Coordinates of C-alpha atoms and ligand atoms in Angstrom, one line a residue:
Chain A
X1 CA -10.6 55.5 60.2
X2 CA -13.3 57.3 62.1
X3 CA -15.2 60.4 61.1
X4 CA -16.6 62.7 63.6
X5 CA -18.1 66.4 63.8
X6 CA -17.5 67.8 67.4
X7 CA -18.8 71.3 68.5
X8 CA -15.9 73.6 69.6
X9 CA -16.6 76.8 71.2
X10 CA -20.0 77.7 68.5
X11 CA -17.4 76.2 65.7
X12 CA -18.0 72.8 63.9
X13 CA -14.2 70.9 64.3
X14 CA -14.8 67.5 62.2
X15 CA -12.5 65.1 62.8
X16 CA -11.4 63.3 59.3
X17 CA -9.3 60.3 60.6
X18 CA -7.5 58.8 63.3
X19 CA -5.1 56.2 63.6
X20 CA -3.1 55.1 66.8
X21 CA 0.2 53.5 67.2
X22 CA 1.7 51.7 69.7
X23 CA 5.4 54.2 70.7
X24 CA 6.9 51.0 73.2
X25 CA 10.2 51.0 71.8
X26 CA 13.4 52.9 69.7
X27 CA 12.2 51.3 66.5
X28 CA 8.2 52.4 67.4
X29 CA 9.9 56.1 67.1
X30 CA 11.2 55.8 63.6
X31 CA 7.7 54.7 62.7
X32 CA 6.1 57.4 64.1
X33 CA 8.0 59.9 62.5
X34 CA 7.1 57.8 59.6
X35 CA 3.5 58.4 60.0
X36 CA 3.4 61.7 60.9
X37 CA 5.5 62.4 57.5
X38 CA 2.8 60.7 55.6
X39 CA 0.1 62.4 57.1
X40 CA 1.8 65.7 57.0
X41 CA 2.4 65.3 53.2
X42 CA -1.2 63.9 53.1
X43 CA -2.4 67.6 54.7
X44 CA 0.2 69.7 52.0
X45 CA 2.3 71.1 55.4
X46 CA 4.9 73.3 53.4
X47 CA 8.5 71.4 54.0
X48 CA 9.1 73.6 56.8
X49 CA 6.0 72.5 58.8
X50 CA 6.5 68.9 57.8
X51 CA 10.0 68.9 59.3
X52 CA 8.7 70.8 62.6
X53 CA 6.0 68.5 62.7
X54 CA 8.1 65.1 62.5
X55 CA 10.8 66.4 64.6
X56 CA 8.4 67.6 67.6
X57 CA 6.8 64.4 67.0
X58 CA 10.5 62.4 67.5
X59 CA 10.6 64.4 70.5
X60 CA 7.3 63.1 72.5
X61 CA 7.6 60.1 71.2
X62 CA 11.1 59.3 72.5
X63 CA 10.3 60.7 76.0
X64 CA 7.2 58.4 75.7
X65 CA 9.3 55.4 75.2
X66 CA 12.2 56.4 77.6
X67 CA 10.6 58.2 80.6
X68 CA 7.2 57.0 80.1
X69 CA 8.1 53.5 79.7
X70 CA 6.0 53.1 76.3
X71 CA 2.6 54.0 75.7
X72 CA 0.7 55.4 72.2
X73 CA 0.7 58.0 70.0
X74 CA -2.7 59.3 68.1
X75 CA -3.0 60.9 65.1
X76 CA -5.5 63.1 63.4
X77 CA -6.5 65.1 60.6
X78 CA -8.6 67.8 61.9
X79 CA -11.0 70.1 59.7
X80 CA -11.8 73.6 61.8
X81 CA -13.4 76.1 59.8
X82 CA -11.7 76.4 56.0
X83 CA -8.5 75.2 57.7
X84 CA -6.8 71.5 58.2
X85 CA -4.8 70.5 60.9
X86 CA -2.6 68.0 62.2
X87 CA -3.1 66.7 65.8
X88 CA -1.1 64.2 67.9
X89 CA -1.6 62.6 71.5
X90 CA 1.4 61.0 73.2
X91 CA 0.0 59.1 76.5
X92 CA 2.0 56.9 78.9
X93 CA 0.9 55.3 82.1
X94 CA 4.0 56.2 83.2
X95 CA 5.5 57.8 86.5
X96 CA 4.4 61.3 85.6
X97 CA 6.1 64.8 85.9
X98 CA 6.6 65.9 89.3
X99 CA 7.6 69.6 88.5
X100 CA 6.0 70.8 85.1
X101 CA 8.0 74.1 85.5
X102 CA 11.1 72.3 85.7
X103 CA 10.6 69.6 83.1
X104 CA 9.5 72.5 80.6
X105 CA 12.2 74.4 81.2
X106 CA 15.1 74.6 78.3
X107 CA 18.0 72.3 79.0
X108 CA 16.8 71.0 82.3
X109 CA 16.9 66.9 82.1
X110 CA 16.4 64.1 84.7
X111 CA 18.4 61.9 82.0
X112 CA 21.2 62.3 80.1
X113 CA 19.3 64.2 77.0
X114 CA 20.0 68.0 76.1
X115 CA 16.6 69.0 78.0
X116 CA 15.0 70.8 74.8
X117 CA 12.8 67.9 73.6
X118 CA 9.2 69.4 75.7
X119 CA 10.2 73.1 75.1
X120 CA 11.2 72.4 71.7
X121 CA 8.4 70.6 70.9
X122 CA 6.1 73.1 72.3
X123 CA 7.8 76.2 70.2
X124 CA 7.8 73.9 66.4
X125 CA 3.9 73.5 66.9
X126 CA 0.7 75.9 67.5
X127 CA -1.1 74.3 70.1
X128 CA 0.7 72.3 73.0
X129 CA -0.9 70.8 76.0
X130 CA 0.6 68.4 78.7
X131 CA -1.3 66.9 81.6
X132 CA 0.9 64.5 84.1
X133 CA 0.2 63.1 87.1
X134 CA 2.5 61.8 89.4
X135 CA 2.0 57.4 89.3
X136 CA -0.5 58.2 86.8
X137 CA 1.1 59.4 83.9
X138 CA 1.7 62.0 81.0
X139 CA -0.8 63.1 77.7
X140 CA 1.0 65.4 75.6
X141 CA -1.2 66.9 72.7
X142 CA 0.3 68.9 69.9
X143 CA -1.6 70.4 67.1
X144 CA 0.0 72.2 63.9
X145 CA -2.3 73.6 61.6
X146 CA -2.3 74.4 58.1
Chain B
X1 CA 20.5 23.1 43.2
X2 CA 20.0 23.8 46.6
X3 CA 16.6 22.2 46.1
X4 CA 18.5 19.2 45.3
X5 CA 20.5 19.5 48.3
X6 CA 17.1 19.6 50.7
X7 CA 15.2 16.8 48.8
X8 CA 18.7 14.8 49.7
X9 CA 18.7 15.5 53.3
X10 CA 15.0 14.4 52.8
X11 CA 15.4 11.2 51.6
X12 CA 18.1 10.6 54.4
X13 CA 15.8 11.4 57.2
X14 CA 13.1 9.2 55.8
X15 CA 15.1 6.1 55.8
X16 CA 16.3 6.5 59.2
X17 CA 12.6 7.1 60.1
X18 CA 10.8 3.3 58.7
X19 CA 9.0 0.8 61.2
X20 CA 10.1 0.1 64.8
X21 CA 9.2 3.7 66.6
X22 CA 6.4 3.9 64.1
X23 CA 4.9 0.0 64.9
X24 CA 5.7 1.3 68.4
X25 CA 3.4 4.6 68.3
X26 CA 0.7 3.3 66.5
X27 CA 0.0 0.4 69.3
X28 CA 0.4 2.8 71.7
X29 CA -2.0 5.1 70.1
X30 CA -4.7 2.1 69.7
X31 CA -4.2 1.3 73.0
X32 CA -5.4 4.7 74.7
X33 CA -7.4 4.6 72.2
X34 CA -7.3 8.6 71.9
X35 CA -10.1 10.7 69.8
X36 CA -11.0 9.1 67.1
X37 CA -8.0 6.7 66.2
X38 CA -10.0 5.4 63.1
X39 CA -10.1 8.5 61.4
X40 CA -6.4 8.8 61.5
X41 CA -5.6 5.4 59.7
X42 CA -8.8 6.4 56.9
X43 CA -7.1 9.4 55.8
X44 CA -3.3 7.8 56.4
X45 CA -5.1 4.7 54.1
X46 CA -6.4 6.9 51.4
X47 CA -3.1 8.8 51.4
X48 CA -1.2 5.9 50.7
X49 CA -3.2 4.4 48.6
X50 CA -3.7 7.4 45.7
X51 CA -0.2 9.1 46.3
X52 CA 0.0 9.1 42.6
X53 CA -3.4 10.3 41.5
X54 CA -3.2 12.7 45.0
X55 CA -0.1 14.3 43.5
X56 CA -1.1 14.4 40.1
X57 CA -4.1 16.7 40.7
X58 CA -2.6 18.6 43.7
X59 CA 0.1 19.8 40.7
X60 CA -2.8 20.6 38.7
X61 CA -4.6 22.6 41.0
X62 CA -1.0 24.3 42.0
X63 CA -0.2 25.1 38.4
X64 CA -4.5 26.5 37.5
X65 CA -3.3 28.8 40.8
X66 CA -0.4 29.9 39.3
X67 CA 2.8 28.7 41.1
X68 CA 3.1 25.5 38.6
X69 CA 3.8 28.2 35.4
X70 CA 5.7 30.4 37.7
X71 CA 9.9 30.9 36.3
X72 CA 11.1 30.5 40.0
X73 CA 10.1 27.1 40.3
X74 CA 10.2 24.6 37.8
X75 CA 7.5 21.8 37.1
X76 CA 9.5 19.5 38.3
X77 CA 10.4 20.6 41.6
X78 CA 6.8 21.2 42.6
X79 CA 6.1 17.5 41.0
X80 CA 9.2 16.3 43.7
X81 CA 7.9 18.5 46.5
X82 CA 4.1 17.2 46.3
X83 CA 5.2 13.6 45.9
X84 CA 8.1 14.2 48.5
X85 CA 5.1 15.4 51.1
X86 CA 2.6 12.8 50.3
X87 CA 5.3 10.4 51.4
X88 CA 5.6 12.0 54.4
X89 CA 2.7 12.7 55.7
X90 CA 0.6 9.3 54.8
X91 CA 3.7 7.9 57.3
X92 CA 2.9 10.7 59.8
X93 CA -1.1 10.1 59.4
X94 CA -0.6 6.7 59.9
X95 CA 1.1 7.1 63.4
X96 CA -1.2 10.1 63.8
X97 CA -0.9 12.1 67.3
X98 CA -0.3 15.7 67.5
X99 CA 1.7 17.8 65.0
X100 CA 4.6 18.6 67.4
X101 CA 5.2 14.7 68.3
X102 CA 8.2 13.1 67.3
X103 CA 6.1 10.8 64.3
X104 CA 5.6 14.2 62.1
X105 CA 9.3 15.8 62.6
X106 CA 10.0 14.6 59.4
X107 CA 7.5 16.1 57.5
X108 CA 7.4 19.8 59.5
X109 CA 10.6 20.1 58.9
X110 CA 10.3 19.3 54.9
X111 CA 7.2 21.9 55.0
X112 CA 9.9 24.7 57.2
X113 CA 12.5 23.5 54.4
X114 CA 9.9 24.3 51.2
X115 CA 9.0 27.9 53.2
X116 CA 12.3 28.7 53.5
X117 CA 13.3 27.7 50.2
X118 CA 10.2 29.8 48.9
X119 CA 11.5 32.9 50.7
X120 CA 14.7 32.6 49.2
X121 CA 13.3 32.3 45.4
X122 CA 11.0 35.7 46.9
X123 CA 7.8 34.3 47.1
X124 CA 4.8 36.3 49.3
X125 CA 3.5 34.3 51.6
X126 CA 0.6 34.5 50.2
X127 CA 2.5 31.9 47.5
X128 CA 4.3 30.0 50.1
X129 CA 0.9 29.1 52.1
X130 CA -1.2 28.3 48.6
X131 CA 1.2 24.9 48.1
X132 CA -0.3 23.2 51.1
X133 CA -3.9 25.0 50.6
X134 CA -4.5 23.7 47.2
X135 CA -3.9 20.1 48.3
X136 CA -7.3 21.0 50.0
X137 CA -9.9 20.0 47.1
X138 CA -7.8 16.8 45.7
X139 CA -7.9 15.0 49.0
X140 CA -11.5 16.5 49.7
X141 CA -12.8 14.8 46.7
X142 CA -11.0 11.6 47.3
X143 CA -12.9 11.4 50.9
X144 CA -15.6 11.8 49.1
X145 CA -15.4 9.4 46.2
X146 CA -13.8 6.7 48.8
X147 CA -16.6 7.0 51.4
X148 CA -19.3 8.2 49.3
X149 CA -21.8 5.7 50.9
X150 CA -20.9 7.0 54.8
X151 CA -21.8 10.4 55.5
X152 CA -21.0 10.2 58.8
X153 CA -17.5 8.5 58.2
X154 CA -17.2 11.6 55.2
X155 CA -17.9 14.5 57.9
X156 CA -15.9 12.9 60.2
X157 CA -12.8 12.7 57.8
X158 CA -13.8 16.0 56.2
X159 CA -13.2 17.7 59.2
X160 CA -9.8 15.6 60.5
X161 CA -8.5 16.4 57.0
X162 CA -9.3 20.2 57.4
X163 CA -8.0 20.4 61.0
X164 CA -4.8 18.6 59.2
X165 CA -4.3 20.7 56.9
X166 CA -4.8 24.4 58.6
X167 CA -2.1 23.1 61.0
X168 CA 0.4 22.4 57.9
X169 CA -0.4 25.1 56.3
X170 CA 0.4 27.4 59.5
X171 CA 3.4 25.6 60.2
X172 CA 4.0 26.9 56.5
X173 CA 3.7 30.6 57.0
X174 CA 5.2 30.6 60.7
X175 CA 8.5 29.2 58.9
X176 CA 8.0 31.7 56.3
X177 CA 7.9 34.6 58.8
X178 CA 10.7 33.1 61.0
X179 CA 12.6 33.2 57.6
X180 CA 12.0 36.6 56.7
X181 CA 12.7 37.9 60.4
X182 CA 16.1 36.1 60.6
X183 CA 16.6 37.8 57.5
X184 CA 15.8 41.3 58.3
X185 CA 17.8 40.8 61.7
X186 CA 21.0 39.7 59.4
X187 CA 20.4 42.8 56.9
X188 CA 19.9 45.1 60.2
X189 CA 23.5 43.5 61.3
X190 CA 24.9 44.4 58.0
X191 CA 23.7 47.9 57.8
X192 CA 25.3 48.6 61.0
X193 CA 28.8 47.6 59.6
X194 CA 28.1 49.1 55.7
X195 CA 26.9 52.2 56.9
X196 CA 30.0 53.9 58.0
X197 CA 32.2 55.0 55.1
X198 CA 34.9 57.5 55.9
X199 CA 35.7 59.2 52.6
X200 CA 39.1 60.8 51.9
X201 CA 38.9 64.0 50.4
X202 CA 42.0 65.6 49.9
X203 CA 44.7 65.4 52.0
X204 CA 44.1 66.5 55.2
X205 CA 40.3 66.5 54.8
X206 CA 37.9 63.1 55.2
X207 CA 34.3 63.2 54.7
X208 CA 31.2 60.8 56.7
X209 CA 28.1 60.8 54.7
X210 CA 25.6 59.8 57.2
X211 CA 22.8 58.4 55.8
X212 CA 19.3 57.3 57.5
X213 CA 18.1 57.3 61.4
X214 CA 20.8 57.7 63.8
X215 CA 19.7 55.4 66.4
X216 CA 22.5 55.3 69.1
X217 CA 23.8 52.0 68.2
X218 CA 24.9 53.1 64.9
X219 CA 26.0 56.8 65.6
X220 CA 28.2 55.2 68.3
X221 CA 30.1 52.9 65.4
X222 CA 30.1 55.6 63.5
X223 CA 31.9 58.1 65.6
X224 CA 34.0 55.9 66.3
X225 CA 35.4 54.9 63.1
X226 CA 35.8 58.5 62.3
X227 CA 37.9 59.6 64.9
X228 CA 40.3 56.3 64.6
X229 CA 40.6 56.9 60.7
X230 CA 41.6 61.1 61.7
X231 CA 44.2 59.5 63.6
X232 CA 45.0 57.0 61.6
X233 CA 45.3 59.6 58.8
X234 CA 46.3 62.9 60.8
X235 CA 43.7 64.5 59.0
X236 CA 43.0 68.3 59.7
X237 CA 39.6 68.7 59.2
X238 CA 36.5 66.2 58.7
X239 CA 33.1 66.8 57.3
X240 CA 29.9 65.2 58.6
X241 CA 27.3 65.3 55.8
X242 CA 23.9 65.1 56.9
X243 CA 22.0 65.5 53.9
X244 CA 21.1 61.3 54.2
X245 CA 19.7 62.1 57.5
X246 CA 15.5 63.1 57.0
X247 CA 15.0 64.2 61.1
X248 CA 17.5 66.5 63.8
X249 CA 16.1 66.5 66.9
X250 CA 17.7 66.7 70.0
X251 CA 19.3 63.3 69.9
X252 CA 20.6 63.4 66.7
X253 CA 21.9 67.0 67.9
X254 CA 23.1 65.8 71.1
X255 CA 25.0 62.8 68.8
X256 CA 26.4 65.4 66.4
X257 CA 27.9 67.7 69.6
X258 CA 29.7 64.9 71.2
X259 CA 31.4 64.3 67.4
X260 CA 32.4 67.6 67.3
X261 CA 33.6 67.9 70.2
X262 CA 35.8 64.4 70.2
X263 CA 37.5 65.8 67.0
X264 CA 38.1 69.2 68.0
X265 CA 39.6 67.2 71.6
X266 CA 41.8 65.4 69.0
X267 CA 43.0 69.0 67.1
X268 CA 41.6 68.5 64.2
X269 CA 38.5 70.5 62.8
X270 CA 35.1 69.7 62.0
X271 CA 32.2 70.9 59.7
X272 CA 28.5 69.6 59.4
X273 CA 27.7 69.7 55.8
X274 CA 23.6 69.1 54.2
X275 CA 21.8 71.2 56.6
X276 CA 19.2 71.8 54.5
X277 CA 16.8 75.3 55.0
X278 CA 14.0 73.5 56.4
X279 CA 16.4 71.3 59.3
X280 CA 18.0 74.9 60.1
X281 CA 14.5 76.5 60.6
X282 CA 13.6 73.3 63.1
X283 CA 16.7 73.5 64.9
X284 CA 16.3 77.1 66.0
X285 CA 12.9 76.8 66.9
X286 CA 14.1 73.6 68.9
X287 CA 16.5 75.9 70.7
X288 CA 19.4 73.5 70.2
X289 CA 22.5 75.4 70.0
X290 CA 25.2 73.9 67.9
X291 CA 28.2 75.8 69.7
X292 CA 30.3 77.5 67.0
X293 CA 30.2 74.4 64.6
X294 CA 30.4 75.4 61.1
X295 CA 28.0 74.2 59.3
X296 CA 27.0 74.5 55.5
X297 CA 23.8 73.3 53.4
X298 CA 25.4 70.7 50.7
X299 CA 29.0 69.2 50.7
X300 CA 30.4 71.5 47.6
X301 CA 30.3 74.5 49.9
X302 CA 31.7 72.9 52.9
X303 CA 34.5 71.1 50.8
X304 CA 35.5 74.3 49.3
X305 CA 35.4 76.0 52.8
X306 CA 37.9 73.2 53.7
X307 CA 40.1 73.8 51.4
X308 CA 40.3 77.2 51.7
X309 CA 41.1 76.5 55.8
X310 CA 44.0 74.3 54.8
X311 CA 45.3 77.0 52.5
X312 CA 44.4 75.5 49.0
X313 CA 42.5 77.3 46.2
X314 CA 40.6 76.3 43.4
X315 CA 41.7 77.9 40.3
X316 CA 39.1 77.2 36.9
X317 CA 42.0 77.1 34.2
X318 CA 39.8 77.0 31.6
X319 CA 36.3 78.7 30.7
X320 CA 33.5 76.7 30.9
X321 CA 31.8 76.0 27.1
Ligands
LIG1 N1 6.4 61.1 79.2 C1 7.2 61.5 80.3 N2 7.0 60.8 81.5 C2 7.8 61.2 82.6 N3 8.7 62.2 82.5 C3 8.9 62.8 81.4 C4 8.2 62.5 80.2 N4 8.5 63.4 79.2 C5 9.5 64.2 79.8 N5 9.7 63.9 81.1 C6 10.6 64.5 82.0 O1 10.9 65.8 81.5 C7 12.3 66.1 81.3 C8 12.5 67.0 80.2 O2 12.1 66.4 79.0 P1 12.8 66.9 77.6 O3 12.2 66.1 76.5 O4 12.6 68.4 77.5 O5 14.3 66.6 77.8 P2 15.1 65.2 77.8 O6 14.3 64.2 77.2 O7 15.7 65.0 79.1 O8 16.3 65.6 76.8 P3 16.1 65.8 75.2 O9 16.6 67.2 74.9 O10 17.0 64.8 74.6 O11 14.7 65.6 74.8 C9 12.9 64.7 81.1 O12 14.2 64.7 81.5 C10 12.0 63.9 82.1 O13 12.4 63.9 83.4
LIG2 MG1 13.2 64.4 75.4

């Protein structure tokens, strides 16, 4: 657990915990949903948000393990303001997206899935950022606040 | 009874174990003269010497710890299992060498039988490690009391005794773990089989209660035993409840599809029962479109829907009190 208090734009953002976990395999996805239940539940998300929450989080963390080849997800409990907030960070050193437009769009998929996982994941949250660089690899950052 | 059964197997191994590899080993070992052979034969000595006493206060100090009063193991197991090691290892001292040479088989494999023993009787491993830990102070004082008058000698053992030791007493908890992986792994096995009840209904109708993650391994079984039992049955109409199921996303989605689909291939029809408010919400918002299937939020409503598709109807002949 860390604590930290970060200037945002003239706002104070403290940063209330942080934990990472290691998303390598099928079973590292079940305990990320896991955690992000807990911490969701932790933070009073209504049921609604708690669902959205774990199932965008089954989403990045399953295209972490499959097309990123494994990598880690961090979690934290964000304070902004009067409001609380749940943020997670999927990273891989993976082969990256070559076409963001592509990969984003709704049912397009270089595997066998249903191609709704990134575009899902980006409409069940408020904030949604991906970075990917081809060789490098992909950061996906979701935040859901209270 | 089983304990019985591992002591026996115990005794066997030590008889085949006596003298000629031992002789054998400990000539070689003088003759190398490896670190500090004397050591070795000081502790093995004083071992053999005060089993008795050795055992007697390594019982006490197990029982002031706890696992001498506990119900799961009686007194006189833990008195057989002390002695039983003592035995042991003053043989395997006495030939000394590393832990994974052939002179200590013997007495690893008594310390993986106790572990795995202790798992079975659901001790921590906390528990399991203490019986070789609290042998610590009884042979620490011995050293003392028998070399009292040579300090260096007492260091010297001190510290053989302590290297000894740790190592049994990891060899303790790495059986333990193995124990409790192997059985996880067998549990896993068995959930995969258990976890796939096809319910009849009513005639015509079968239900699949699906309950926990649906990793692919198990949706595959799954699906598959539910389409063999609608033609095994010439059922009309099957209901997958998901109400056991905490997260849809896209796989699970993409899992539930591909059912549907196979049973509507087959004629029969299909409804997905225990979508709860909150799973409906996220499944819009994900965008996953579930194609026509029927679905309904507990398994009352989409049993009654059932019936009503095959033509039956519920009639209350009496009012309720
Ligand atoms: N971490 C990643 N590294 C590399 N490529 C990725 C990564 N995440 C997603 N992609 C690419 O983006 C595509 C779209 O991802 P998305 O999650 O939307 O669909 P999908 O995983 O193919 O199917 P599903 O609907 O089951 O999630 C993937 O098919 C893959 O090519
Ligand atoms: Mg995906």
């Amino acid at each position: 657990m860390t604590c930290a208090i970060r200037m945002m734009g003239g706002q104070v953002m403290a940063l209330v915990k942080s934990e990472e976990l290691p998303v390598r395999i099928e079973q590292d996805v079940v305990m990320a949903r896991q955690a992000v239940r807990r911490l969701s539940v932790e933070l009073k998300f209504s049921l609604v948000d708690q669902t959205k929450m774990v199932t965008a989080a089954s989403e990045l963390a399953r295209n972490t393990v499959v097309y990123g080849g494994g990598g880690t997800m961090r979690c934290e409990v964000l304070i902004d303001g009067g409001k609380s907030g749940l943020r997670l960070t999927f990273e891989d050193q993976g082969p990256g997206i070559p076409d963001m437009s592509l990969a984003m769009k709704d049912g397009w998929t270089s595997g066998g899935g249903m191609g709704m996982g990134l575009s899902g994941a980006k409409r069940l949250v408020n904030d949604f950022e991906i970075v990917s660089e081809v060789g490098k690899g992909t950061r996906v950052t979701i935040t859901r606040w209270k | 009874m089983w304990h019985a059964l591992i002591m026996r197997v115990h005794n066997a191994i030590q008889l085949k174990n006596p003298s000629p590899s031992f002789v054998g080993e400990v000539v070689s070992t003088n003759n190398q003269g490896t670190d500090m052979p004397k050591n070795k034969s000081r502790i093995a000595e004083i071992l053999k010497a005060h089993q008795d006493d050795l055992a007697a206060e390594w019982v006490k100090n197990l029982q002031a710890t706890g696992t001498g009063k506990d119900s799961r193991i009686s007194e006189s197991q833990l008195r057989e299992q002390t002695k039983e090691f003592l035995v042991l290892l003053s043989e395997a001292a006495a030939v000394g060498g590393d832990v994974h040479s052939q002179a200590w088989n013997a007495t690893v494999d008594f310390l993986e039988d106790v572990s795995r023993s202790r798992v079975q009787q659901g001790f921590t491993s906390e528990e399991t490690a203490r019986f070789i830990f609290s042998f610590k102070q009884p042979l620490f004082a011995r050293l003392r009391a028998e070399l009292a008058k040579d300090h260096e000698a007492f260091a010297e053992e001190t510290w053989a005794a302590t290297e000894l030791l740790d190592k049994m007493g990891l060899i303790t908890i790495a059986a333990f773990q193995k124990t409790r992986e192997d059985l996880i792994n067998r549990q896993q096995q068995e959930m995969l089989e258990l976890s796939t009840p096809v319910v009849k209904m009513w005639d015509g109708i079968l239900a699949l209660p699906m309950i926990g993650t649906l990793d692919s391994a198990r949706t595959q079984i799954v699906m598959e035993s539910l389409l063999q039992r609608i033609v095994d049955t010439g059922a009309e109409l099957a209901i997958i409840d998901i109400t056991g199921v905490p997260t849809v996303d896209t796989l699970v989605a993409q899992h539930l599809l591909k059912t549907v689909t196979a049973i509507r291939l087959m004629g029969a029809d299909c409804i997905i029962s225990g979508v709860r408010p909150q799973i409906a919400q996220t499944i819009v918002h994900l965008g996953v479109d579930l194609q026509g299937v029927t679905t309904k939020a507990n398994l009352a409503d989409a049993l009654s829907l059932a019936l009503k598709k095959l033509g039956f109807a519920v009639t209350r002949t009496k009012a309720a009190n």
